[in-house]
Amino acid sequence: MTQYQNITKEETFKAQIFADFFGKAKYGYEPNIDNIDFVVTDSKTRSGLFRDEPENSRHYLWAEAKKGEHDVFVMLTQLILTCKKTYQKGQYLAPPWLGCFDKTKIVFVPFHDILPIFNETDFNWNITPSCNDSADFKKAQKKVKELISTKIVIYNLKTDDKEIKEFIKTHFIEGASASIKSPITKDNFVQIFIKWVKEVKPFINIKKEEWTEFKQKGILDCDFYRADMMSDGGNVITLAEKLKIILKNDNYKFQAVFGGHLFRREIDFTDGGDAYKRFWNKYERPPAKVFQQFIIDRRDLLVPENIRERKGSFFTPKIWADKSKEYIAKVFGKDWQEEYYVWDCAAGTGNLLAGLSNEYNVWASDIEEANVETIQSLIDIDENLNLLPSHVFQFDFLNDHFDKLPEELKKIINDPEKRKKLIVYINPPYAESSGGEHAKTGVAKDHRTRDAYLHVLGKASNELFAHFMAHIYHKIPGAKLAVFSTLKYLNSSNFAKFRYFFNAQYKGGFICNANTFDNVHGQFPIGFLIWDLSVKKFPSEIKLDVLNNDGVKITKKGFYNGFRFINEWITDMFGVLSVSNMIGNLYFTSNDFQQNNLVYISLAKSKSHISHVAYNCDIFIKCSVYFAVRHCFEHTWINHNDQFLFPNDGYKTDTNFQNDCLIYTLFHGKNNIQSQHGINHWIPFTEKEVSAREKFESHFMSDFLKKKTFSRESQDVLDTGRKIWKYYHSKIKNDKAFSVNASFYDIRDYFQGRNEKGTMKTKS
């Protein structure tokens, strides 16, 4: 979306709004008709504006436009004062819509709703519309607000982009209804709920401790939303028996069977219901009957994110569920649904199984009874979910014994030949019990599988998805596994034991960006991989298709197993360190991209990391190579799980590469050498080169660099660095408070300064 606040000219702003929301061939745009700021026309009749018969031009919208941010009713009042004359002249037919917009919002109101104000005589209609401080303007504004405050619809330009475009598409056409309300459907009721939480919930007259009490009783904010949604005229009118909360005269009331005896009072709004009325003015409620049962049955989709996250569940978007079936068909053939059995043992609400056609070969289970009930209820109403009710069951895969499985599924698992035709098709929870994107305290310790597989999983036992994969591999030998997961198990050092245990054959798969999944905000890959558990061969290299957010393949990505890591290479030098010759400490942690922020150089001591940079020249170069390699690659969602591997010996004779790494290290932001922590051996220039007022404490680095020849790029960096050092010394020449032995970090600190939290600012 365009950054409207950066547009300085009003005409440019108006043109950009038109381009963003109306810019299709069917619409025309006039920036100024009779002093009306913004007019949207039918492009077929737009030419009438420039001929002698302007009445042939059909207008859809007259609007007031303002740069900056302004009160809605000030803008609408100015528009109404302006357009009355146009309306009375009759040269143009009035449009079905009036509106206004500024840098944050756009507002629509049906033209017929403002007609009564044209008969008002309490104020002077001849006032200048832009004089919004006059008494007459304020009288007019009060009348406008009284008349249409509950009849306008307000959209946020940044967050309601799709809704604005949908509104225009459905209302700015010949013969369209003048209703400002959009329908609620099974496709948008979750998105509407997200907006409701932000716009209505804060004004419900409920204290924080009451919300906590309600939550303990199983009553959530989505129950208030559902009461709103299933009402008309301020009262619930449909499917009330399935609601915990109902609406009565625009107040909330608890159903007797769902806590009415505990919470007797009706609940109103702290703002008198203004936000509630304004919000529901956008949407037609209740939903059409064809959607009502589906929406009521899918309360699970409205459960707050923190509850979903605690379970470690990340629901599979439809695009990846569909794409995964394409990959399964590539591996097992186009008739795979007839030839293979399918079991989703972490089915959630069943969205991974939607689209499968052979209900006799598919089973779905989940640990949560509510999820099982949801799937059962969807079977009859979702034509895309083909399951037999008897094939949907509650089952705790990591703890229950397999003798609890349905008989038909048990027969398949117990038959070695049929088992080869079983595809375990899952998107298991990604929660982990230690640090990481999805860390949850103790989550992997609460399962019978932890003790069963601890000796073969090692540190991988902290990962919940690894429990699923190990249990499937052990309990259903020879089956096929089609699994969504993070990709640590392909190359992470923590999964070395897992790879030795999980000795299977890779058949195909893809990766996509994790932030396309529900409740995932990080930038890292989630993979869908297909495994044949009957072939004992975990590969040393795996190639995965990389798909963009539209599901289009953009490249391939390799993952490598069985190679030594770069940390093994750097720690080989520990035995030759001389503490007396150390000029700093290189701090580092594990080998992967996501830990690169913890690779830095400092004179200060740290108890949490291994340190080694020595005064020994060979070791000094080696550490510079390590540091530069860890930091020189851009971190992307695609390489997030990549491991830095042991280098070949080519670097030993490539002096250009060595020197480039050294210069890169000297001037990198993670070189945290500070003169306050000890003698600074990292000054790359002599006193004369930078016109220092005194002699430096150490000449190690400048002497070391004299022996080197540099590439053009490295020399450019050195030359620029010299100018910065010289400029710093010119500034502190007469100020003894600042050290002549300043490091690059010290110089940055001097020019950039620090914020109120004591953190160095990012810019000088």
JSON list of N, CA, C and O in Angstrom, two decimals, residues 189-190 193-194 196-197 201 215 218-223 225-226 244 295-313 315 349 368 370-371 374 518-519:
[
{"chain": "A", "resi": 189, "resn": "PHE", "atom": "N", "xyz": [-15.61, -14.37, 7.74]},
{"chain": "A", "resi": 189, "resn": "PHE", "atom": "CA", "xyz": [-16.04, -14.13, 9.12]},
{"chain": "A", "resi": 189, "resn": "PHE", "atom": "C", "xyz": [-14.88, -14.15, 10.11]},
{"chain": "A", "resi": 189, "resn": "PHE", "atom": "O", "xyz": [-14.95, -13.49, 11.16]},
{"chain": "A", "resi": 190, "resn": "VAL", "atom": "N", "xyz": [-13.80, -14.86, 9.78]},
{"chain": "A", "resi": 190, "resn": "VAL", "atom": "CA", "xyz": [-12.63, -14.85, 10.66]},
{"chain": "A", "resi": 190, "resn": "VAL", "atom": "C", "xyz": [-11.92, -13.50, 10.57]},
{"chain": "A", "resi": 190, "resn": "VAL", "atom": "O", "xyz": [-11.52, -12.92, 11.59]},
{"chain": "A", "resi": 193, "resn": "PHE", "atom": "N", "xyz": [-13.78, -10.96, 12.45]},
{"chain": "A", "resi": 193, "resn": "PHE", "atom": "CA", "xyz": [-13.57, -11.12, 13.89]},
{"chain": "A", "resi": 193, "resn": "PHE", "atom": "C", "xyz": [-12.28, -10.43, 14.34]},
{"chain": "A", "resi": 193, "resn": "PHE", "atom": "O", "xyz": [-12.24, -9.76, 15.38]},
{"chain": "A", "resi": 194, "resn": "ILE", "atom": "N", "xyz": [-11.22, -10.57, 13.55]},
{"chain": "A", "resi": 194, "resn": "ILE", "atom": "CA", "xyz": [-9.94, -9.93, 13.90]},
{"chain": "A", "resi": 194, "resn": "ILE", "atom": "C", "xyz": [-10.12, -8.42, 14.00]},
{"chain": "A", "resi": 194, "resn": "ILE", "atom": "O", "xyz": [-9.58, -7.77, 14.91]},
{"chain": "A", "resi": 196, "resn": "TRP", "atom": "N", "xyz": [-13.02, -6.92, 14.61]},
{"chain": "A", "resi": 196, "resn": "TRP", "atom": "CA", "xyz": [-13.93, -6.72, 15.74]},
{"chain": "A", "resi": 196, "resn": "TRP", "atom": "C", "xyz": [-13.16, -6.64, 17.05]},
{"chain": "A", "resi": 196, "resn": "TRP", "atom": "O", "xyz": [-13.47, -5.81, 17.92]},
{"chain": "A", "resi": 197, "resn": "VAL", "atom": "N", "xyz": [-12.16, -7.51, 17.21]},
{"chain": "A", "resi": 197, "resn": "VAL", "atom": "CA", "xyz": [-11.36, -7.53, 18.44]},
{"chain": "A", "resi": 197, "resn": "VAL", "atom": "C", "xyz": [-10.68, -6.18, 18.65]},
{"chain": "A", "resi": 197, "resn": "VAL", "atom": "O", "xyz": [-10.57, -5.69, 19.78]},
{"chain": "A", "resi": 201, "resn": "LYS", "atom": "N", "xyz": [-14.28, -4.84, 20.85]},
{"chain": "A", "resi": 201, "resn": "LYS", "atom": "CA", "xyz": [-13.99, -5.45, 22.16]},
{"chain": "A", "resi": 201, "resn": "LYS", "atom": "C", "xyz": [-13.49, -4.45, 23.20]},
{"chain": "A", "resi": 201, "resn": "LYS", "atom": "O", "xyz": [-13.91, -4.52, 24.37]},
{"chain": "A", "resi": 215, "resn": "LYS", "atom": "N", "xyz": [-12.89, -16.51, 30.87]},
{"chain": "A", "resi": 215, "resn": "LYS", "atom": "CA", "xyz": [-12.02, -17.45, 30.17]},
{"chain": "A", "resi": 215, "resn": "LYS", "atom": "C", "xyz": [-11.91, -18.77, 30.92]},
{"chain": "A", "resi": 215, "resn": "LYS", "atom": "O", "xyz": [-11.92, -19.85, 30.31]},
{"chain": "A", "resi": 218, "resn": "GLY", "atom": "N", "xyz": [-14.65, -20.97, 30.16]},
{"chain": "A", "resi": 218, "resn": "GLY", "atom": "CA", "xyz": [-14.79, -21.36, 28.77]},
{"chain": "A", "resi": 218, "resn": "GLY", "atom": "C", "xyz": [-15.52, -20.36, 27.90]},
{"chain": "A", "resi": 218, "resn": "GLY", "atom": "O", "xyz": [-15.93, -20.67, 26.78]},
{"chain": "A", "resi": 219, "resn": "ILE", "atom": "N", "xyz": [-15.68, -19.12, 28.39]},
{"chain": "A", "resi": 219, "resn": "ILE", "atom": "CA", "xyz": [-16.35, -18.08, 27.62]},
{"chain": "A", "resi": 219, "resn": "ILE", "atom": "C", "xyz": [-15.29, -17.11, 27.12]},
{"chain": "A", "resi": 219, "resn": "ILE", "atom": "O", "xyz": [-14.56, -16.51, 27.92]},
{"chain": "A", "resi": 220, "resn": "LEU", "atom": "N", "xyz": [-15.19, -16.96, 25.81]},
{"chain": "A", "resi": 220, "resn": "LEU", "atom": "CA", "xyz": [-14.13, -16.18, 25.20]},
{"chain": "A", "resi": 220, "resn": "LEU", "atom": "C", "xyz": [-14.69, -14.98, 24.46]},
{"chain": "A", "resi": 220, "resn": "LEU", "atom": "O", "xyz": [-15.90, -14.85, 24.27]},
{"chain": "A", "resi": 221, "resn": "ASP", "atom": "N", "xyz": [-13.80, -14.10, 24.02]},
{"chain": "A", "resi": 221, "resn": "ASP", "atom": "CA", "xyz": [-14.27, -12.91, 23.30]},
{"chain": "A", "resi": 221, "resn": "ASP", "atom": "C", "xyz": [-15.01, -13.27, 22.02]},
{"chain": "A", "resi": 221, "resn": "ASP", "atom": "O", "xyz": [-15.92, -12.56, 21.59]},
{"chain": "A", "resi": 222, "resn": "CYS", "atom": "N", "xyz": [-14.67, -14.42, 21.41]},
{"chain": "A", "resi": 222, "resn": "CYS", "atom": "CA", "xyz": [-15.37, -14.82, 20.20]},
{"chain": "A", "resi": 222, "resn": "CYS", "atom": "C", "xyz": [-16.84, -15.12, 20.46]},
{"chain": "A", "resi": 222, "resn": "CYS", "atom": "O", "xyz": [-17.67, -15.04, 19.54]},
{"chain": "A", "resi": 223, "resn": "ASP", "atom": "N", "xyz": [-17.20, -15.44, 21.70]},
{"chain": "A", "resi": 223, "resn": "ASP", "atom": "CA", "xyz": [-18.61, -15.69, 22.02]},
{"chain": "A", "resi": 223, "resn": "ASP", "atom": "C", "xyz": [-19.42, -14.40, 21.99]},
{"chain": "A", "resi": 223, "resn": "ASP", "atom": "O", "xyz": [-20.61, -14.41, 21.63]},
{"chain": "A", "resi": 225, "resn": "TYR", "atom": "N", "xyz": [-18.57, -11.87, 20.00]},
{"chain": "A", "resi": 225, "resn": "TYR", "atom": "CA", "xyz": [-18.61, -11.59, 18.56]},
{"chain": "A", "resi": 225, "resn": "TYR", "atom": "C", "xyz": [-19.71, -12.40, 17.88]},
{"chain": "A", "resi": 225, "resn": "TYR", "atom": "O", "xyz": [-20.46, -11.88, 17.04]},
{"chain": "A", "resi": 226, "resn": "ARG", "atom": "N", "xyz": [-19.83, -13.66, 18.25]},
{"chain": "A", "resi": 226, "resn": "ARG", "atom": "CA", "xyz": [-20.86, -14.51, 17.63]},
{"chain": "A", "resi": 226, "resn": "ARG", "atom": "C", "xyz": [-22.26, -14.03, 17.99]},
{"chain": "A", "resi": 226, "resn": "ARG", "atom": "O", "xyz": [-23.18, -14.11, 17.17]},
{"chain": "A", "resi": 244, "resn": "LYS", "atom": "N", "xyz": [-23.25, -19.10, 23.59]},
{"chain": "A", "resi": 244, "resn": "LYS", "atom": "CA", "xyz": [-23.06, -18.90, 25.03]},
{"chain": "A", "resi": 244, "resn": "LYS", "atom": "C", "xyz": [-23.54, -17.52, 25.46]},
{"chain": "A", "resi": 244, "resn": "LYS", "atom": "O", "xyz": [-23.97, -17.32, 26.59]},
{"chain": "A", "resi": 295, "resn": "ILE", "atom": "N", "xyz": [-20.68, -21.21, 10.02]},
{"chain": "A", "resi": 295, "resn": "ILE", "atom": "CA", "xyz": [-20.02, -20.22, 10.87]},
{"chain": "A", "resi": 295, "resn": "ILE", "atom": "C", "xyz": [-20.18, -20.56, 12.35]},
{"chain": "A", "resi": 295, "resn": "ILE", "atom": "O", "xyz": [-19.22, -20.44, 13.13]},
{"chain": "A", "resi": 296, "resn": "ILE", "atom": "N", "xyz": [-21.36, -21.02, 12.74]},
{"chain": "A", "resi": 296, "resn": "ILE", "atom": "CA", "xyz": [-21.58, -21.41, 14.14]},
{"chain": "A", "resi": 296, "resn": "ILE", "atom": "C", "xyz": [-20.70, -22.60, 14.51]},
{"chain": "A", "resi": 296, "resn": "ILE", "atom": "O", "xyz": [-20.11, -22.65, 15.59]},
{"chain": "A", "resi": 297, "resn": "ASP", "atom": "N", "xyz": [-20.57, -23.56, 13.59]},
{"chain": "A", "resi": 297, "resn": "ASP", "atom": "CA", "xyz": [-19.80, -24.77, 13.90]},
{"chain": "A", "resi": 297, "resn": "ASP", "atom": "C", "xyz": [-18.29, -24.54, 13.90]},
{"chain": "A", "resi": 297, "resn": "ASP", "atom": "O", "xyz": [-17.54, -25.34, 14.44]},
{"chain": "A", "resi": 298, "resn": "ARG", "atom": "N", "xyz": [-17.84, -23.42, 13.30]},
{"chain": "A", "resi": 298, "resn": "ARG", "atom": "CA", "xyz": [-16.40, -23.18, 13.23]},
{"chain": "A", "resi": 298, "resn": "ARG", "atom": "C", "xyz": [-15.92, -22.17, 14.27]},
{"chain": "A", "resi": 298, "resn": "ARG", "atom": "O", "xyz": [-15.10, -21.32, 14.00]},
{"chain": "A", "resi": 299, "resn": "ARG", "atom": "N", "xyz": [-16.45, -22.29, 15.49]},
{"chain": "A", "resi": 299, "resn": "ARG", "atom": "CA", "xyz": [-15.97, -21.45, 16.59]},
{"chain": "A", "resi": 299, "resn": "ARG", "atom": "C", "xyz": [-14.47, -21.65, 16.79]},
{"chain": "A", "resi": 299, "resn": "ARG", "atom": "O", "xyz": [-13.75, -20.73, 17.24]},
{"chain": "A", "resi": 300, "resn": "ASP", "atom": "N", "xyz": [-13.96, -22.85, 16.46]},
{"chain": "A", "resi": 300, "resn": "ASP", "atom": "CA", "xyz": [-12.53, -23.14, 16.66]},
{"chain": "A", "resi": 300, "resn": "ASP", "atom": "C", "xyz": [-11.64, -22.15, 15.92]},
{"chain": "A", "resi": 300, "resn": "ASP", "atom": "O", "xyz": [-10.52, -21.86, 16.34]},
{"chain": "A", "resi": 301, "resn": "LEU", "atom": "N", "xyz": [-12.13, -21.63, 14.78]},
{"chain": "A", "resi": 301, "resn": "LEU", "atom": "CA", "xyz": [-11.31, -20.69, 14.01]},
{"chain": "A", "resi": 301, "resn": "LEU", "atom": "C", "xyz": [-11.22, -19.33, 14.66]},
{"chain": "A", "resi": 301, "resn": "LEU", "atom": "O", "xyz": [-10.42, -18.49, 14.24]},
{"chain": "A", "resi": 302, "resn": "LEU", "atom": "N", "xyz": [-12.04, -19.10, 15.68]},
{"chain": "A", "resi": 302, "resn": "LEU", "atom": "CA", "xyz": [-12.04, -17.81, 16.37]},
{"chain": "A", "resi": 302, "resn": "LEU", "atom": "C", "xyz": [-11.34, -17.87, 17.72]},
{"chain": "A", "resi": 302, "resn": "LEU", "atom": "O", "xyz": [-11.32, -16.88, 18.45]},
{"chain": "A", "resi": 303, "resn": "VAL", "atom": "N", "xyz": [-10.78, -19.04, 18.06]},
{"chain": "A", "resi": 303, "resn": "VAL", "atom": "CA", "xyz": [-10.08, -19.18, 19.33]},
{"chain": "A", "resi": 303, "resn": "VAL", "atom": "C", "xyz": [-8.85, -18.28, 19.31]},
{"chain": "A", "resi": 303, "resn": "VAL", "atom": "O", "xyz": [-8.13, -18.22, 18.32]},
{"chain": "A", "resi": 304, "resn": "PRO", "atom": "N", "xyz": [-8.60, -17.52, 20.37]},
{"chain": "A", "resi": 304, "resn": "PRO", "atom": "CA", "xyz": [-7.47, -16.58, 20.39]},
{"chain": "A", "resi": 304, "resn": "PRO", "atom": "C", "xyz": [-6.15, -17.25, 20.04]},
{"chain": "A", "resi": 304, "resn": "PRO", "atom": "O", "xyz": [-5.93, -18.41, 20.33]},
{"chain": "A", "resi": 305, "resn": "GLU", "atom": "N", "xyz": [-5.25, -16.47, 19.45]},
{"chain": "A", "resi": 305, "resn": "GLU", "atom": "CA", "xyz": [-3.97, -16.99, 19.00]},
{"chain": "A", "resi": 305, "resn": "GLU", "atom": "C", "xyz": [-3.17, -17.62, 20.12]},
{"chain": "A", "resi": 305, "resn": "GLU", "atom": "O", "xyz": [-2.51, -18.63, 19.93]},
{"chain": "A", "resi": 306, "resn": "ASN", "atom": "N", "xyz": [-3.23, -17.03, 21.32]},
{"chain": "A", "resi": 306, "resn": "ASN", "atom": "CA", "xyz": [-2.37, -17.56, 22.40]},
{"chain": "A", "resi": 306, "resn": "ASN", "atom": "C", "xyz": [-2.77, -18.97, 22.79]},
{"chain": "A", "resi": 306, "resn": "ASN", "atom": "O", "xyz": [-1.95, -19.77, 23.21]},
{"chain": "A", "resi": 307, "resn": "ILE", "atom": "N", "xyz": [-4.08, -19.31, 22.64]},
{"chain": "A", "resi": 307, "resn": "ILE", "atom": "CA", "xyz": [-4.52, -20.67, 22.95]},
{"chain": "A", "resi": 307, "resn": "ILE", "atom": "C", "xyz": [-3.99, -21.62, 21.89]},
{"chain": "A", "resi": 307, "resn": "ILE", "atom": "O", "xyz": [-3.49, -22.70, 22.19]},
{"chain": "A", "resi": 308, "resn": "ARG", "atom": "N", "xyz": [-4.09, -21.21, 20.63]},
{"chain": "A", "resi": 308, "resn": "ARG", "atom": "CA", "xyz": [-3.56, -22.05, 19.56]},
{"chain": "A", "resi": 308, "resn": "ARG", "atom": "C", "xyz": [-2.06, -22.25, 19.74]},
{"chain": "A", "resi": 308, "resn": "ARG", "atom": "O", "xyz": [-1.54, -23.33, 19.57]},
{"chain": "A", "resi": 309, "resn": "GLU", "atom": "N", "xyz": [-1.36, -21.17, 20.09]},
{"chain": "A", "resi": 309, "resn": "GLU", "atom": "CA", "xyz": [0.09, -21.25, 20.21]},
{"chain": "A", "resi": 309, "resn": "GLU", "atom": "C", "xyz": [0.49, -22.16, 21.36]},
{"chain": "A", "resi": 309, "resn": "GLU", "atom": "O", "xyz": [1.49, -22.86, 21.28]},
{"chain": "A", "resi": 310, "resn": "ARG", "atom": "N", "xyz": [-0.28, -22.16, 22.44]},
{"chain": "A", "resi": 310, "resn": "ARG", "atom": "CA", "xyz": [0.07, -23.01, 23.57]},
{"chain": "A", "resi": 310, "resn": "ARG", "atom": "C", "xyz": [0.01, -24.48, 23.17]},
{"chain": "A", "resi": 310, "resn": "ARG", "atom": "O", "xyz": [0.74, -25.32, 23.66]},
{"chain": "A", "resi": 311, "resn": "LYS", "atom": "N", "xyz": [-0.89, -24.79, 22.26]},
{"chain": "A", "resi": 311, "resn": "LYS", "atom": "CA", "xyz": [-0.99, -26.15, 21.77]},
{"chain": "A", "resi": 311, "resn": "LYS", "atom": "C", "xyz": [0.10, -26.45, 20.73]},
{"chain": "A", "resi": 311, "resn": "LYS", "atom": "O", "xyz": [0.27, -27.59, 20.32]},
{"chain": "A", "resi": 312, "resn": "GLY", "atom": "N", "xyz": [0.79, -25.40, 20.29]},
{"chain": "A", "resi": 312, "resn": "GLY", "atom": "CA", "xyz": [1.82, -25.60, 19.28]},
{"chain": "A", "resi": 312, "resn": "GLY", "atom": "C", "xyz": [1.26, -25.84, 17.90]},
{"chain": "A", "resi": 312, "resn": "GLY", "atom": "O", "xyz": [1.90, -26.44, 17.06]},
{"chain": "A", "resi": 313, "resn": "SER", "atom": "N", "xyz": [0.03, -25.41, 17.64]},
{"chain": "A", "resi": 313, "resn": "SER", "atom": "CA", "xyz": [-0.63, -25.72, 16.38]},
{"chain": "A", "resi": 313, "resn": "SER", "atom": "C", "xyz": [-0.48, -24.57, 15.39]},
{"chain": "A", "resi": 313, "resn": "SER", "atom": "O", "xyz": [-0.72, -23.43, 15.73]},
{"chain": "A", "resi": 315, "resn": "PHE", "atom": "N", "xyz": [-1.98, -23.98, 11.69]},
{"chain": "A", "resi": 315, "resn": "PHE", "atom": "CA", "xyz": [-2.88, -24.58, 10.74]},
{"chain": "A", "resi": 315, "resn": "PHE", "atom": "C", "xyz": [-2.42, -24.35, 9.31]},
{"chain": "A", "resi": 315, "resn": "PHE", "atom": "O", "xyz": [-1.95, -23.28, 8.95]},
{"chain": "A", "resi": 349, "resn": "THR", "atom": "N", "xyz": [-8.55, -29.41, 12.70]},
{"chain": "A", "resi": 349, "resn": "THR", "atom": "CA", "xyz": [-9.93, -29.33, 12.23]},
{"chain": "A", "resi": 349, "resn": "THR", "atom": "C", "xyz": [-10.08, -29.83, 10.80]},
{"chain": "A", "resi": 349, "resn": "THR", "atom": "O", "xyz": [-11.09, -29.55, 10.15]},
{"chain": "A", "resi": 368, "resn": "GLU", "atom": "N", "xyz": [-7.49, -33.43, 20.53]},
{"chain": "A", "resi": 368, "resn": "GLU", "atom": "CA", "xyz": [-8.53, -32.57, 21.08]},
{"chain": "A", "resi": 368, "resn": "GLU", "atom": "C", "xyz": [-9.91, -33.06, 20.67]},
{"chain": "A", "resi": 368, "resn": "GLU", "atom": "O", "xyz": [-10.23, -33.19, 19.48]},
{"chain": "A", "resi": 370, "resn": "ALA", "atom": "N", "xyz": [-12.65, -31.40, 20.90]},
{"chain": "A", "resi": 370, "resn": "ALA", "atom": "CA", "xyz": [-13.34, -30.33, 20.19]},
{"chain": "A", "resi": 370, "resn": "ALA", "atom": "C", "xyz": [-13.01, -30.34, 18.70]},
{"chain": "A", "resi": 370, "resn": "ALA", "atom": "O", "xyz": [-13.87, -30.07, 17.86]},
{"chain": "A", "resi": 371, "resn": "ASN", "atom": "N", "xyz": [-11.75, -30.64, 18.36]},
{"chain": "A", "resi": 371, "resn": "ASN", "atom": "CA", "xyz": [-11.37, -30.71, 16.95]},
{"chain": "A", "resi": 371, "resn": "ASN", "atom": "C", "xyz": [-12.07, -31.86, 16.24]},
{"chain": "A", "resi": 371, "resn": "ASN", "atom": "O", "xyz": [-12.51, -31.74, 15.10]},
{"chain": "A", "resi": 374, "resn": "THR", "atom": "N", "xyz": [-15.55, -30.86, 15.60]},
{"chain": "A", "resi": 374, "resn": "THR", "atom": "CA", "xyz": [-15.63, -29.91, 14.49]},
{"chain": "A", "resi": 374, "resn": "THR", "atom": "C", "xyz": [-15.56, -30.64, 13.15]},
{"chain": "A", "resi": 374, "resn": "THR", "atom": "O", "xyz": [-16.35, -30.35, 12.23]},
{"chain": "A", "resi": 518, "resn": "ASP", "atom": "N", "xyz": [-0.85, -19.71, 9.87]},
{"chain": "A", "resi": 518, "resn": "ASP", "atom": "CA", "xyz": [-1.52, -19.08, 11.00]},
{"chain": "A", "resi": 518, "resn": "ASP", "atom": "C", "xyz": [-0.57, -18.95, 12.18]},
{"chain": "A", "resi": 518, "resn": "ASP", "atom": "O", "xyz": [0.11, -19.91, 12.54]},
{"chain": "A", "resi": 519, "resn": "ASN", "atom": "N", "xyz": [-0.54, -17.78, 12.80]},
{"chain": "A", "resi": 519, "resn": "ASN", "atom": "CA", "xyz": [0.17, -17.55, 14.06]},
{"chain": "A", "resi": 519, "resn": "ASN", "atom": "C", "xyz": [1.68, -17.65, 13.97]},
{"chain": "A", "resi": 519, "resn": "ASN", "atom": "O", "xyz": [2.36, -17.71, 14.99]}
]
